[in-house]
Coordinates of C-alpha atoms in Angstrom, one line a residue:
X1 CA 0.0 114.4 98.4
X2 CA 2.4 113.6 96.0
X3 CA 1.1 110.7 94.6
X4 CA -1.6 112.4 93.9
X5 CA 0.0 115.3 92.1
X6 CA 2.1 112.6 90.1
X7 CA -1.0 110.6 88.6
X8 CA -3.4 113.3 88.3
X9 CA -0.6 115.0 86.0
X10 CA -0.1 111.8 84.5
X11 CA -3.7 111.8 83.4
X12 CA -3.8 115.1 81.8
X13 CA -4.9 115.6 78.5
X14 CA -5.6 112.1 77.4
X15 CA -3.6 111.0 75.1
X16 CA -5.7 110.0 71.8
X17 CA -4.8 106.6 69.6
X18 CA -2.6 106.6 66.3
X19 CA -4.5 104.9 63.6
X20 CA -6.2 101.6 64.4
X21 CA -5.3 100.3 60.4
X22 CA -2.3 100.1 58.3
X23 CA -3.4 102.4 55.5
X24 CA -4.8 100.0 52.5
X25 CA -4.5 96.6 53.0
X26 CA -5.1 95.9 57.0
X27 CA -2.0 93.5 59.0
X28 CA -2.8 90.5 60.9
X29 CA -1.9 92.3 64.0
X30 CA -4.6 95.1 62.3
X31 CA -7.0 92.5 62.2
X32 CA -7.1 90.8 65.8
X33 CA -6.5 94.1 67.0
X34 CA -10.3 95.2 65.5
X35 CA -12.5 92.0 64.2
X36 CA -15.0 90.9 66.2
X37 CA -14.3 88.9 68.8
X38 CA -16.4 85.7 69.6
X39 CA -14.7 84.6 72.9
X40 CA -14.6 82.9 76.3
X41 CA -12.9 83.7 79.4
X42 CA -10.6 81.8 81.3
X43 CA -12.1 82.4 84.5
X44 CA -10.5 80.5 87.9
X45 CA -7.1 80.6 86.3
X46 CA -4.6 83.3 87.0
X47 CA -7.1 84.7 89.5
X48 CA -8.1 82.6 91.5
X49 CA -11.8 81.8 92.2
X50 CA -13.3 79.6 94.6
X51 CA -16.7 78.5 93.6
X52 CA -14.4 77.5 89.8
X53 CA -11.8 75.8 91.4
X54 CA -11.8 75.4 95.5
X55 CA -9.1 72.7 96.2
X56 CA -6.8 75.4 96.1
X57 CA -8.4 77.3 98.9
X58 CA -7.1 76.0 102.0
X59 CA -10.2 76.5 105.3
X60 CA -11.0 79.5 106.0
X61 CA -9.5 81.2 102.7
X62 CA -12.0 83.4 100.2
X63 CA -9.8 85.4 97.6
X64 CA -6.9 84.6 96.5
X65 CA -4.8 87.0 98.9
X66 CA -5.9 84.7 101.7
X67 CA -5.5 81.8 100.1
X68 CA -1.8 81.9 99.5
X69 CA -0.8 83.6 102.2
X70 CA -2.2 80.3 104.5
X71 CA -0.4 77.8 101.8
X72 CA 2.7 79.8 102.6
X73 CA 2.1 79.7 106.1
X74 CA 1.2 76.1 106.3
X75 CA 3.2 74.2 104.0
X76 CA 6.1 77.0 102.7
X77 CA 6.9 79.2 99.6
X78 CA 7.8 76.5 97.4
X79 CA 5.2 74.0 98.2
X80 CA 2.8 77.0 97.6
X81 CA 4.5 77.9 94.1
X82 CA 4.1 74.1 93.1
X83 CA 0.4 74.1 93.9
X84 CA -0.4 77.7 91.6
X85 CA 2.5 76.0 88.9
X86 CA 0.9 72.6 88.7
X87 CA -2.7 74.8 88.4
X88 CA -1.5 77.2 85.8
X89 CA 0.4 74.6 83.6
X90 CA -2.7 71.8 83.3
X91 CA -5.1 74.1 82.9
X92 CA -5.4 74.5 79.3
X93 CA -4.7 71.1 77.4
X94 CA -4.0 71.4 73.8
X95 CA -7.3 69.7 73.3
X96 CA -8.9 72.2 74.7
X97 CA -7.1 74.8 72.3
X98 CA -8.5 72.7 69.1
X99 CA -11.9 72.5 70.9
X100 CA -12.2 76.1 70.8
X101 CA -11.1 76.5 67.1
X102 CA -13.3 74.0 66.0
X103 CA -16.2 76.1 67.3
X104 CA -15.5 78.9 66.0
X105 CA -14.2 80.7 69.5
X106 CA -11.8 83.2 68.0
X107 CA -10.4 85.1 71.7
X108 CA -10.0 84.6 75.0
X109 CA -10.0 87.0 77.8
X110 CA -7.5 86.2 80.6
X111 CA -8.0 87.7 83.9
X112 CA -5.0 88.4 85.3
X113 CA -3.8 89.7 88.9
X114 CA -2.0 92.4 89.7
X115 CA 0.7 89.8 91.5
X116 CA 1.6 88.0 88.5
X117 CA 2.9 91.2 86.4
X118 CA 7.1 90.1 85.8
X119 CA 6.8 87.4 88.7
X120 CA 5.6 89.8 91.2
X121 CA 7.7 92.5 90.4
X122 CA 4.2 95.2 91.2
X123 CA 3.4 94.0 94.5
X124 CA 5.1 96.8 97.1
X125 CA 3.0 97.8 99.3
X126 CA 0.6 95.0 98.7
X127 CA -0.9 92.1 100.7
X128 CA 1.1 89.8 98.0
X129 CA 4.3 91.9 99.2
X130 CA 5.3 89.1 101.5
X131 CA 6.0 86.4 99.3
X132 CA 4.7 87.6 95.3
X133 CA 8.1 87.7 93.8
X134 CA 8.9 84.4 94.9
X135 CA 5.7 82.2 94.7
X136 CA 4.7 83.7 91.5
X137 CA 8.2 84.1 90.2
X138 CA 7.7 81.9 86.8
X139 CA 3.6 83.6 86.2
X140 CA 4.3 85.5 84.0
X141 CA 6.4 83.1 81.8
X142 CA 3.7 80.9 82.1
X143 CA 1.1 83.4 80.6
X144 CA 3.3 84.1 77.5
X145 CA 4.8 80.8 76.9
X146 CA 1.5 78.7 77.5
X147 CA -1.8 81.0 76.9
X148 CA -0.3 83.8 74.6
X149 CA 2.0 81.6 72.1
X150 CA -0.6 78.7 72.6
X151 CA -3.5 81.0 71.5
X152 CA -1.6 82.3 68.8
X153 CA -0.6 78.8 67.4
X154 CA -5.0 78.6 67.0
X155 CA -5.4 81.9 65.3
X156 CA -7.2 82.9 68.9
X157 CA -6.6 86.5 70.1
X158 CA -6.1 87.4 74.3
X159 CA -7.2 89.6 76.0
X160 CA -5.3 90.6 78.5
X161 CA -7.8 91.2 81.7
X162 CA -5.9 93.2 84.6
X163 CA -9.0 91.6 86.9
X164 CA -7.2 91.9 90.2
X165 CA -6.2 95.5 91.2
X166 CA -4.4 96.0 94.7
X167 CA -7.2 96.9 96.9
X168 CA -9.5 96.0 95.1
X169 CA -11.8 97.8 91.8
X170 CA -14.6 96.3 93.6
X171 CA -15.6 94.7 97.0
X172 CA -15.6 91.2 95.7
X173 CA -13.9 88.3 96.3
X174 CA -12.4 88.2 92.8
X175 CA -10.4 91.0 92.7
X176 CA -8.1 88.6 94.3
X177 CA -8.1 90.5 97.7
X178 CA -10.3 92.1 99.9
X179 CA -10.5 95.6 100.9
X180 CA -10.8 97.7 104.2
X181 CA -14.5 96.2 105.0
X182 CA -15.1 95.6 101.9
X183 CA -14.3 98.3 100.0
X184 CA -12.8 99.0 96.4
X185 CA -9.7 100.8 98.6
X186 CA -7.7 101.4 94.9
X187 CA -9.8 104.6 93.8
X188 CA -9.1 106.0 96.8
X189 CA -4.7 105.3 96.6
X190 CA -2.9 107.6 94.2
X191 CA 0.3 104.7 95.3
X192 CA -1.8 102.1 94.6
X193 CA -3.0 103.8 90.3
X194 CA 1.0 104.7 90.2
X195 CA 2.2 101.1 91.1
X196 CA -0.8 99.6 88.6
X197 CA 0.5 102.0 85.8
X198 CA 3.8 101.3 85.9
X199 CA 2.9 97.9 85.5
X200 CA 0.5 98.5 82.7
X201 CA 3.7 99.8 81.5
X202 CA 5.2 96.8 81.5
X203 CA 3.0 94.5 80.2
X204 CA 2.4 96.2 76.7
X205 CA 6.3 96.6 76.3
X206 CA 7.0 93.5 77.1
X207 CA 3.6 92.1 74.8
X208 CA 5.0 94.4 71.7
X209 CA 5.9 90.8 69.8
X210 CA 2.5 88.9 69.9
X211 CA 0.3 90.1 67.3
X212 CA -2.4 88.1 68.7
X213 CA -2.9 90.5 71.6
X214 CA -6.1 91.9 71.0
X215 CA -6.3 94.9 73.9
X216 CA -5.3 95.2 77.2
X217 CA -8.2 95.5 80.2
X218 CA -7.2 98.2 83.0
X219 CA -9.6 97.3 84.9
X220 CA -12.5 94.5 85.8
X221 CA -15.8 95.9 87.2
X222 CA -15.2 99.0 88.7
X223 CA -17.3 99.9 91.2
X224 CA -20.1 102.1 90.3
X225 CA -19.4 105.9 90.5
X226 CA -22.1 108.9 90.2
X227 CA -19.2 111.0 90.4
X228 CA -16.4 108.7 88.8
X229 CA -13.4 111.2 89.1
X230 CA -11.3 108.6 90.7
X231 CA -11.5 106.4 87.7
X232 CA -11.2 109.2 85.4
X233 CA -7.7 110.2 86.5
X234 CA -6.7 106.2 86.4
X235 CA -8.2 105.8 83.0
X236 CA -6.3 109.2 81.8
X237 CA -3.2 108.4 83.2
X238 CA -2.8 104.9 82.4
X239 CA -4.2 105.7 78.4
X240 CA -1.5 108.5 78.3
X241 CA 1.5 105.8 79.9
X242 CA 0.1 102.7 77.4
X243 CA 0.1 104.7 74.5
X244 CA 4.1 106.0 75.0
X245 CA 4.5 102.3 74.6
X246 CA 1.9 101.1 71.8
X247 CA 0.2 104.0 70.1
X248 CA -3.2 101.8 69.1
X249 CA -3.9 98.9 70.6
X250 CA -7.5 98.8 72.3
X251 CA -7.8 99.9 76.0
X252 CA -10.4 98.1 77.3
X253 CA -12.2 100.5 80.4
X254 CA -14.7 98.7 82.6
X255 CA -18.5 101.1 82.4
X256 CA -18.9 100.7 86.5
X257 CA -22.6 99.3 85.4
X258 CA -23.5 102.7 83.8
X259 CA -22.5 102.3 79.9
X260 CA -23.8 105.6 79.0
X261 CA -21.2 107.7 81.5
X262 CA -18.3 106.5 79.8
X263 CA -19.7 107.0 76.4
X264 CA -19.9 110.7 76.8
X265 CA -16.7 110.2 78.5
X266 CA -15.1 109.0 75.7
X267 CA -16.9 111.1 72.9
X268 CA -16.0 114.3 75.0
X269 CA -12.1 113.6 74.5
X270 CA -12.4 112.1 71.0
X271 CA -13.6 113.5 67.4
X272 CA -13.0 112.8 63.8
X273 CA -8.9 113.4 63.9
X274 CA -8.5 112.3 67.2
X275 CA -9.4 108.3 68.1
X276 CA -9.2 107.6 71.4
X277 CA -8.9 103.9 71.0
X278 CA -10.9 102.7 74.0
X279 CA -13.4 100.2 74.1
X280 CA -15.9 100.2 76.9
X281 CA -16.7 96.8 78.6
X282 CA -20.2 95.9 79.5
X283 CA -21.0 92.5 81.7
X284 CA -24.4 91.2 81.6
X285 CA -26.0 89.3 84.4
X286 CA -29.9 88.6 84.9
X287 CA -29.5 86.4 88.1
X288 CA -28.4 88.9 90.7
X289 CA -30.6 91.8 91.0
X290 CA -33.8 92.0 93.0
X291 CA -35.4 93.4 90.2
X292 CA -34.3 90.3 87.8
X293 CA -35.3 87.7 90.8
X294 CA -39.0 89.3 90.8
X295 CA -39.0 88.4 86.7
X296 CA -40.0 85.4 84.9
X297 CA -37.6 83.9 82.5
X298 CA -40.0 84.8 79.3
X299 CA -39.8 88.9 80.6
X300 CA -36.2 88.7 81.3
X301 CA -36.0 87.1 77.1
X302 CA -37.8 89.5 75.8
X303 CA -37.1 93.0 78.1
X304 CA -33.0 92.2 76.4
X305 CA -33.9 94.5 73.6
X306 CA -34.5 97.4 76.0
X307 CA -32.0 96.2 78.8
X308 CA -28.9 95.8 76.6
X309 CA -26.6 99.2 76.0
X310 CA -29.6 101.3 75.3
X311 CA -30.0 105.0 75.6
X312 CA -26.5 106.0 75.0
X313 CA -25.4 109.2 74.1
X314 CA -25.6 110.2 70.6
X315 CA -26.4 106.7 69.5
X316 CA -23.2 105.6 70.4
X317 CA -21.1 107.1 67.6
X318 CA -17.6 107.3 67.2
X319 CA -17.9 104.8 70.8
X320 CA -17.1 100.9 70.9
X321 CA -18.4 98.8 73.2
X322 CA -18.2 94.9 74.6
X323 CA -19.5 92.4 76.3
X324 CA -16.7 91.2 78.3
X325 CA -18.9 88.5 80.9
X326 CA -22.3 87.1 80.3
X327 CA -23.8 83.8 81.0
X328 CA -27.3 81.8 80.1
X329 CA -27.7 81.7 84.2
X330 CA -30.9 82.9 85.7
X331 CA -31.6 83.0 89.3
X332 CA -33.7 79.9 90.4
X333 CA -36.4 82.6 92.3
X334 CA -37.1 83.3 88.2
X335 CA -37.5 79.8 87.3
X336 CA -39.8 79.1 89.8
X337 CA -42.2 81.8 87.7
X338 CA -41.8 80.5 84.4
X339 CA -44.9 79.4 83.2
X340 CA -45.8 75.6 84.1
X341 CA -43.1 75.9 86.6
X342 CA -39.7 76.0 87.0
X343 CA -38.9 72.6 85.3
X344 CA -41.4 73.3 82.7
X345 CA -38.9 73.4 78.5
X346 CA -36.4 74.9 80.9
X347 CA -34.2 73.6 77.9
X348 CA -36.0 75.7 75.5
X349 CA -35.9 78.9 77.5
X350 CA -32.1 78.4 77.9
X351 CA -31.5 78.2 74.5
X352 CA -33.8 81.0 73.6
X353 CA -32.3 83.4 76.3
X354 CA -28.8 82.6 74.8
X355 CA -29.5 82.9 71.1
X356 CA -31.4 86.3 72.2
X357 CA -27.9 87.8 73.9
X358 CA -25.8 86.9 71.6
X359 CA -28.0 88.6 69.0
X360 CA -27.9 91.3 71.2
X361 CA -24.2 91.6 71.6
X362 CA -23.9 91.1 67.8
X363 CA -25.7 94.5 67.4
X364 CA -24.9 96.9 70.1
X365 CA -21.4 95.5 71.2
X366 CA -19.5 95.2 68.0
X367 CA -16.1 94.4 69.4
X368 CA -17.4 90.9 70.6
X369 CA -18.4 89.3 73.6
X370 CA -16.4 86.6 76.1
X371 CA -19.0 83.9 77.8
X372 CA -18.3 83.4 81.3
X373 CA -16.3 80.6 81.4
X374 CA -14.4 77.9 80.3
X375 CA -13.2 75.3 83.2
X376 CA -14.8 74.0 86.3
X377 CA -12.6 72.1 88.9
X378 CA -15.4 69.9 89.5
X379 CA -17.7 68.3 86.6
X380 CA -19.4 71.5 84.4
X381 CA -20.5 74.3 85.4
X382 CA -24.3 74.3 84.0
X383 CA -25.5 77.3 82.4
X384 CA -22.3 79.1 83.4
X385 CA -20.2 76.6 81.5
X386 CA -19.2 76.9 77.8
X387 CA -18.8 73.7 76.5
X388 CA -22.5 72.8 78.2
X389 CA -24.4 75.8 76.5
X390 CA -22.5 75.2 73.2
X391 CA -23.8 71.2 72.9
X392 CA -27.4 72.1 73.8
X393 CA -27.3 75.0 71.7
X394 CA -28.2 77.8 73.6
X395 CA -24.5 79.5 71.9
X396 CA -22.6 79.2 69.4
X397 CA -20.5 81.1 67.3
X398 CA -22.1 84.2 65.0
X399 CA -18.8 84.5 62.9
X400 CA -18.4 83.5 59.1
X401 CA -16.5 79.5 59.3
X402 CA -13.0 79.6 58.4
X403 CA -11.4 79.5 55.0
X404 CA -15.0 81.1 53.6
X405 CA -15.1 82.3 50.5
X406 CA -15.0 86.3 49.4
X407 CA -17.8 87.4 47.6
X408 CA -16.6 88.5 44.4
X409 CA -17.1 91.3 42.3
X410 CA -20.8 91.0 40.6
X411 CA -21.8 90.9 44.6
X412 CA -19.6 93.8 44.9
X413 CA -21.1 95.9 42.5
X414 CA -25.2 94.4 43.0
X415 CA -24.4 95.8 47.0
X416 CA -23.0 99.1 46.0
X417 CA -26.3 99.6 43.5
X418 CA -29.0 98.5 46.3
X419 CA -26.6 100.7 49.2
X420 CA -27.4 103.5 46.9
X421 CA -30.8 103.0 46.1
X422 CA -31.7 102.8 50.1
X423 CA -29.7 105.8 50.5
X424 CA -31.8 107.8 48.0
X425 CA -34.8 107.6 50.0
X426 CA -33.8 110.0 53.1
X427 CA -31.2 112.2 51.6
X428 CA -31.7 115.3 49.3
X429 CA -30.5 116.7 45.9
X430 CA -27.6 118.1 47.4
X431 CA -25.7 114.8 48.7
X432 CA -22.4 113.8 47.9
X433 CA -22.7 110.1 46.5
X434 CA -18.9 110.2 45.5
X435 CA -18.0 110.5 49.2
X436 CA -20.9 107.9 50.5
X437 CA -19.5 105.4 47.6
X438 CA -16.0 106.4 48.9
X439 CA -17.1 104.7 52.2
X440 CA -18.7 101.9 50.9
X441 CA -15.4 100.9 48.9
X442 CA -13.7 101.5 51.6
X443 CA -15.4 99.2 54.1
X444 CA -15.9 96.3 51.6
X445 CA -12.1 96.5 50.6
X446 CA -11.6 96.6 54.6
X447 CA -14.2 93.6 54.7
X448 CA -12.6 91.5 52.2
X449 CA -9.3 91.1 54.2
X450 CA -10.5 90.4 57.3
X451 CA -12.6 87.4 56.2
X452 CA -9.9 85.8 54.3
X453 CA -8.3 85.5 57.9
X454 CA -10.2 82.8 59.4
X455 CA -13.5 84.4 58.8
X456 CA -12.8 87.8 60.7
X457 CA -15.6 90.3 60.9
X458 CA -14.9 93.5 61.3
X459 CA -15.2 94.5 65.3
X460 CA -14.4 98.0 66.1
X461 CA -16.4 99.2 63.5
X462 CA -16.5 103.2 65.0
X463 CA -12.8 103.4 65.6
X464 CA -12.0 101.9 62.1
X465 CA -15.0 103.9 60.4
X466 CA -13.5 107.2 62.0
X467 CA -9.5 106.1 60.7
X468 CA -11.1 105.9 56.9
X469 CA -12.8 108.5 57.4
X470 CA -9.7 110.7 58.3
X471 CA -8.0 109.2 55.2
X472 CA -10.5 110.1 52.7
X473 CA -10.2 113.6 54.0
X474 CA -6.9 113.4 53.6
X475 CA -6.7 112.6 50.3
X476 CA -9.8 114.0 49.4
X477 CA -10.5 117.3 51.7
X478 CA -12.4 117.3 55.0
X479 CA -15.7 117.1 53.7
X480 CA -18.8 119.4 54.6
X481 CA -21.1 116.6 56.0
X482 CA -18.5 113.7 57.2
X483 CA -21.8 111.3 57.7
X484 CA -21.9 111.0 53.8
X485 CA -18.7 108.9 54.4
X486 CA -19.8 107.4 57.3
X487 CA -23.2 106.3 56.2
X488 CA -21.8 104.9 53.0
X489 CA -18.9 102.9 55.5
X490 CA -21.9 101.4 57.2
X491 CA -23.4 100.7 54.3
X492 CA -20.6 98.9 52.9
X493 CA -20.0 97.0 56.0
X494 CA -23.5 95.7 56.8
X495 CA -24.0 94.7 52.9
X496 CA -21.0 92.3 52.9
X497 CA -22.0 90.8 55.8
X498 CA -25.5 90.0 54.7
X499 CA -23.7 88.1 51.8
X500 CA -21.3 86.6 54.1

């Protein structure tokens, strides 16, 4: 019982987010904090997955709980701590860093476990209790020293991806552990949220010097909730505890497959003076469901514009959203309907389905989306596989290149004259063009310094809309429509990146 009393305080009044930019000119750490993020996750690493990499798993083992609790049984703690070392330290070579700076992959989202927070330091009461702080003593090191730093050293942002929670967010296999028959047993521990926080805790004070953190995941796939109070309380409590440590980095909170609950969520806590700096992460899959199986690969391609973040509250304002897993995988029940059969410019469908997403994503997901994934153990990984879908074209990246050039100030002003012009057509006599053009300014002055590092688009456009927003009403005085600013923001933003 007091547990419970201690997080559900802890989750009182949610705590909202200090300004997402440095007044003016935005920082580097502004910038991978809110650009749009064109990324790839490093699935199989810190949490262990056995259909990426299965030599680890000795017989008989199917998370990662199992897995090194036989390795420690049958061979010892520091045999097992070699085996995860060796896997952790050759997984990324510094090829593979240039590779994904050469194509324009600009973050990475790291799942991480629970177990691996300060060398085990958050495992009490945990199936990892028995042997975390020794055989994954030197994880943590390892994350910083050679995926943080390493990432950095590319201009690549991380995303830090707490995918393993104890007990499980989810009845899968990688959540790292299983729960009482299968079930998600952490929404249902007030120890369990208490222990997670604390660790949350941790990793953002101990993260404060890498600028090229981009947000920090609470949670992967949450299990879906028609009632989600559970989460609720975790989310509260653990925004309130981050942001005692770090009053604006993004706090990425998984939608539990229903993106529109956790819109109104977030719009119900948040308004024009008070950010809450979440994102909301969104995974999408068309090879699992029934209802995707019974499809043929042309209705899947073109039912994305309907099936992708739609019918969200309020349009979605003042709300950010990614895509933190996708793939160009579709069942092979729904190849074997595609027309001419399942064989028949497979190819061309692959590349058309990717292309499509990422579209998609571009539009209704603005904080970027992270393919799922990066390394197989054993030859590629097909349509699940980066590097695969990137040669035969099905991806690539939808950012500006590197070292492009600014527009300058003739495109400037030729923007500004055709923002205004569209404007006139749905607004009346009474409309405050100072304050529209005041956003406009505002967004392309904003625009101009993320593209000059390393092509950077600007991600989070609600949160960083909203922040100018609040600083034109400072200076100016709150205005009678705010969506004159906001429309001209938009405006601004969407212009340059036509030119761009």
């Amino acid at each position: 019982m007091f547990d419970k009393l201690k997080i559900k305080s802890k989750a009182n009044s949610v705590a909202s987010s200090s300004a997402p930019l440095t007044p003016g000119k935005p920082s580097r750490e502004d910038i991978y904090r809110n650009r749009q993020n064109y990324g790839v996750n490093l699935g199989g690493c810190f949490v262990l997955e056995k259909w990426l990499f299965h030599s680890i798993f000795p017989e008989g083992a199917n998370c990662e709980a199992e897995a090194v609790a036989k390795l420690v049984e049958e061979n010892g703690e520091d045999e097992a701590r070699t085996r995860l070392e060796t896997h952790w330290t050759n997984f990324m070579s510094d090829d593979d860093w240039q590779w994904l700076e050469d194509h324009g992959v600009n973050s990475v989202r790291i799942p991480i476990g629970y177990w691996e927070i300060d060398g085990g330091r958050f495992t009490k009461h945990t199936k990892f209790e028995p042997f975390g702080h020794r055989v994954y003593a030197n994880a943590w090191s390892i994350f910083k020293k050679l995926f943080v730093e390493k990432a950095g050293e590319h201009g690549i942002s991380v995303l830090v991806d707490l995918h393993g929670l104890p007990g499980g967010a989810n009845g899968s296999d990688h959540s790292g552990e299983h729960g009482g028959d299968g079930k998600a047993e952490f929404w249902h521990s007030s120890e369990l949220q208490l222990l997670i926080c604390e660790g949350l805790k941790f990793i953002v004070k101990d993260l404060l010097d890498y600028e090229n953190i981009c947000g920090i995941q609470i949670v992967n796939e949450s299990e879906f909730a028609d009632n989600p109070k559970h989460q609720k309380v975790y989310y509260g409590a653990a925004i309130n505890l981050i942001r005692e440590i770090d009053g604006n980095i993004p706090i990425i909170i998984s939608d539990g497959w229903w993106p529109n609950q956790w819109a109104e969520w977030v719009q119900e806590l948040q308004n024009h003076n008070n950010i809450l700096g979440v994102v909301i992460d969104h995974h999408v899959y068309r090879c699992f469901s029934d209802s995707d199986k019974n499809k043929s690969p042309q209705q899947i391609i073109d039912q994305l514009p309907a099936d992708v973040l739609t019918n969200i509250s309020k349009n979605g304002h003042g709300v950010d959203f990614m895509v933190g897993e996708w793939s160009c995988v579709l069942d092979q029940s729904t190849w074997d309907k595609a027309e001419g059969g399942a064989n028949h410019k497979r190819d061309e469908l692959v590349i058309e389905y990717g292309n499509r997403q990422l579209n998609q994503f571009m539009e209704r997901a603005s904080y970027g989306s992270y393919f799922w994934t990066f390394k197989f153990e054993s030859g590629n990984g097909g349509e699940w596989d980066l590097k695969t879908m990137t040669d035969k074209g099905a991806i690539k990246s939808p950012l500006p290149n590197r070292g492009v050039q600014v527009p300058d100030g003739n495109s400037y002003e030729r923007a500004k004259e055709d923002a205004n012009n569209q404007q006139k057509q749905s607004v009346d006599k009474n409309y405050d063009w100072n304050r529209f053009n005041d956003g406009f300014t505002m967004a392309w002055k904003d625009s101009e310094e993320f593209l000059r590092f390393n092509g950077s688009l600007i991600g989070r456009i609600e949160a960083t809309k909203e922040e100018r927003l609040r600083e034109n009403s400072t200076e100016r005085g709150t205005p009678k429509r705010p969506d004159e600013f906001e429309s001209g923001y938009l405006a601004g933003l969407f212009q340059f990146r036509s030119i761009v």
